[in-house]
Structures are given as structure tokens and as C-alpha cells.
Amino acid sequence: MPTDAAATAGPHALDATTLEGNRGATGYPAPYRARVAGRAKVKLGDPFGLKNFGVNLTRLEPGAESALRHWHTLQDEFIYVLEGTLVLVTDAGERELRPGMCAGFPAGRADGHHLVNRGTAAAVYLEVGDRTPGDEAHYPDEDLQHRDGRFFHRDGTPW
């Protein structure tokens, strides 16, 4: 018989297809929002109360970007492609990713990266990232940086 603590601890398993996604949701300032409008994320780790890392099931429609090209000072990122074809764009160039392929981005490596769906069908991937406090994100192609939950221009003025 479960204890009261176990009953309030949340699920141990669930059907991810029953979770709501947040299509096009972004905190990006207005000039950048349209680039991720075809992105839908389902947060898989949150229903379990995971605090040290996040897991998202992400769907990118044709023409959509996963994010603006960026890198993190303190947080690692990992992606695993499940369906479709994506183009990984980094400082080194572009590489096509297909189902079964993965990519990782260690914290502190100033190599801006993002995914673009240049195909004609939706692509689906898992993204995993840690939640280290104090992280900053830098966007090498834009007048943008992110810290303390807010976006700033490169000169430090708020958006």
C-alpha cells in the first residue's frame, strides 16, 4: 500500500502523447519570435518533478528553427533525432541529422548551434539540458544575450 508521501510524489510513468505542448511559445523578443513559431515542445521531465535536468519532446515544422543559434556558459545540451531530417548549424558549418543521430553541446564552449528543418515534413527530437543556476546564453548572430531569466542587448541594456 502506498504511503501518503508516495501518493503525492507524482507519476513514475506516463503516456507522453497525452501531454500538452507549447507550440511557438518563446521568451524571445518580438523581432525573433517568428523564427521558432513552428516549434512545439512537450516538457517530459516536469510532470515527474525533475529539477536537475529538463527533457523536451520537440517537433519542428518545415522552415522552423529550434532556437536562435546560441551557446550556454554553464548548461550542457543534448539532442536525439527521432523522426525527420534536421540541419545542425554550428560555427563549423552545417550537418544533416537523421533519425538515430544525436548531438551534444558542452557548457562553456562558445560554439553557437541550433537546428533548422529545411525538409518538407515535420521533424521530432528529444532535447535534454541541465538546469544549472547562473547560466547565460549567448547568441553570436544576434544582438542578444540571456541571463537571470531575461533577454538583453549585447551592451547589457534590457530588451
Coordinates of C-alpha atoms in Angstrom, one line a residue:
M1 CA 0.0 0.0 0.0
P2 CA 1.5 3.4 -1.0
T3 CA 2.3 5.9 1.8
D4 CA 0.8 9.4 1.7
A5 CA 4.2 10.7 0.6
A6 CA 4.3 8.3 -2.3
A7 CA 0.8 9.3 -3.3
T8 CA 1.7 13.0 -3.6
A9 CA 5.1 12.4 -5.2
G10 CA 3.7 12.4 -8.8
P11 CA 3.8 9.8 -11.5
H12 CA 6.5 7.3 -12.2
A13 CA 5.4 6.7 -15.7
L14 CA 3.0 8.3 -18.2
D15 CA 2.0 8.4 -21.8
A16 CA 3.8 11.3 -23.4
T17 CA 1.2 11.6 -26.1
T18 CA -1.3 12.8 -23.5
L19 CA 0.8 15.8 -22.5
E20 CA 0.1 19.3 -23.9
G21 CA 2.8 21.0 -25.9
N22 CA 3.5 24.7 -26.2
R23 CA 3.6 25.5 -29.9
G24 CA 5.6 28.5 -30.8
A25 CA 5.9 29.6 -27.2
T26 CA 9.1 31.6 -26.6
G27 CA 10.5 34.3 -24.4
Y28 CA 12.5 35.8 -27.4
P29 CA 11.9 39.5 -28.1
A30 CA 9.5 40.2 -30.9
P31 CA 12.0 40.5 -33.7
Y32 CA 13.0 36.9 -33.2
R33 CA 9.8 35.1 -32.3
A34 CA 8.7 34.2 -35.9
R35 CA 11.7 32.0 -36.4
V36 CA 10.6 29.5 -33.8
A37 CA 6.8 29.8 -34.5
G38 CA 6.8 26.3 -36.0
R39 CA 8.3 24.7 -32.9
A40 CA 6.2 22.8 -30.4
K41 CA 7.7 21.5 -27.1
V42 CA 6.3 18.9 -24.7
K43 CA 8.1 19.0 -21.3
L44 CA 8.6 15.4 -20.4
G45 CA 10.6 15.9 -17.2
D46 CA 8.4 18.4 -15.4
P47 CA 5.5 16.0 -14.6
F48 CA 7.9 13.9 -12.7
G49 CA 9.3 16.8 -10.7
L50 CA 12.8 16.6 -12.2
K51 CA 14.8 19.5 -11.0
N52 CA 18.4 18.9 -12.2
F53 CA 17.7 18.5 -15.9
G54 CA 14.9 19.1 -18.4
V55 CA 13.7 16.8 -21.2
N56 CA 11.6 18.1 -24.1
L57 CA 10.0 16.2 -26.9
T58 CA 10.2 18.8 -29.7
R59 CA 8.5 19.0 -33.1
L60 CA 9.8 21.3 -35.8
E61 CA 7.6 22.0 -38.7
P62 CA 9.2 22.7 -42.1
G63 CA 11.0 26.0 -42.2
A64 CA 11.1 26.3 -38.4
E65 CA 14.2 26.7 -36.2
S66 CA 14.7 25.1 -32.8
A67 CA 16.1 28.3 -31.3
L68 CA 18.3 31.2 -32.4
R69 CA 21.9 30.0 -32.8
H70 CA 23.3 30.1 -29.2
W71 CA 25.6 28.6 -26.6
H72 CA 25.5 28.3 -22.8
T73 CA 28.0 29.2 -20.2
L74 CA 27.1 26.6 -17.6
Q75 CA 24.5 24.2 -19.0
D76 CA 25.1 21.2 -21.2
E77 CA 22.7 20.3 -24.0
F78 CA 22.0 17.0 -25.9
I79 CA 19.6 16.2 -28.7
Y80 CA 18.5 12.9 -30.2
V81 CA 16.6 12.8 -33.5
L82 CA 13.5 10.6 -33.6
E83 CA 11.8 11.5 -36.9
G84 CA 12.5 13.5 -40.0
T85 CA 15.6 15.3 -41.1
L86 CA 17.2 18.4 -39.4
V87 CA 20.2 20.5 -40.2
L88 CA 22.5 21.2 -37.3
V89 CA 24.1 24.7 -37.8
T90 CA 27.3 25.4 -35.8
D91 CA 30.4 27.6 -36.1
A92 CA 31.9 24.7 -38.0
G93 CA 29.2 24.7 -40.6
E94 CA 26.1 22.5 -41.3
R95 CA 25.5 18.8 -40.9
E96 CA 22.3 16.8 -41.7
L97 CA 20.9 14.8 -38.8
R98 CA 18.6 11.9 -39.4
P99 CA 16.7 9.5 -37.0
G100 CA 19.0 7.8 -34.6
M101 CA 21.6 10.6 -34.7
C102 CA 22.5 12.7 -31.8
A103 CA 24.5 15.8 -30.9
G104 CA 25.8 17.3 -27.7
F105 CA 26.9 20.8 -26.7
P106 CA 29.1 21.1 -23.6
A107 CA 28.7 24.1 -21.3
G108 CA 31.2 26.9 -21.9
R109 CA 32.1 26.0 -25.4
A110 CA 31.5 29.2 -27.4
D111 CA 30.1 27.4 -30.5
G112 CA 26.7 28.7 -31.4
H113 CA 24.3 26.0 -32.5
H114 CA 20.7 25.4 -33.5
L115 CA 18.6 23.1 -35.6
V116 CA 16.7 24.0 -38.8
N117 CA 14.0 22.0 -40.5
R118 CA 14.7 22.5 -44.2
G119 CA 12.6 19.5 -45.2
T120 CA 9.0 19.1 -46.3
A121 CA 7.9 17.1 -43.3
A122 CA 7.9 17.7 -39.6
A123 CA 10.9 16.5 -37.6
V124 CA 10.8 15.3 -34.0
Y125 CA 13.6 15.1 -31.5
L126 CA 14.4 14.8 -27.8
E127 CA 16.3 17.6 -26.2
V128 CA 18.0 17.3 -22.8
G129 CA 19.6 20.1 -20.8
D130 CA 20.7 20.6 -17.3
R131 CA 19.3 23.4 -15.1
T132 CA 22.5 24.8 -13.6
P133 CA 21.7 28.2 -12.0
G134 CA 23.5 31.3 -13.1
D135 CA 23.7 30.1 -16.8
E136 CA 24.0 32.7 -19.6
A137 CA 23.1 32.1 -23.2
H138 CA 24.9 34.0 -25.9
Y139 CA 23.6 34.5 -29.5
P140 CA 26.6 35.1 -31.9
D141 CA 24.4 36.1 -34.8
E142 CA 22.1 38.5 -33.0
D143 CA 22.2 41.5 -30.6
L144 CA 21.0 39.2 -27.9
Q145 CA 22.0 37.5 -24.7
H146 CA 20.0 35.8 -21.9
R147 CA 20.7 35.8 -18.2
D148 CA 18.6 35.7 -15.0
G149 CA 15.5 34.8 -17.0
R150 CA 15.7 37.9 -19.1
F151 CA 16.9 39.0 -22.5
F152 CA 19.4 41.8 -23.0
H153 CA 21.2 43.5 -25.9
R154 CA 24.9 42.8 -26.1
D155 CA 25.7 46.1 -24.4
G156 CA 23.7 45.0 -21.4
T157 CA 20.5 47.1 -21.9
P158 CA 17.3 45.1 -21.4
W159 CA 15.1 44.2 -24.3

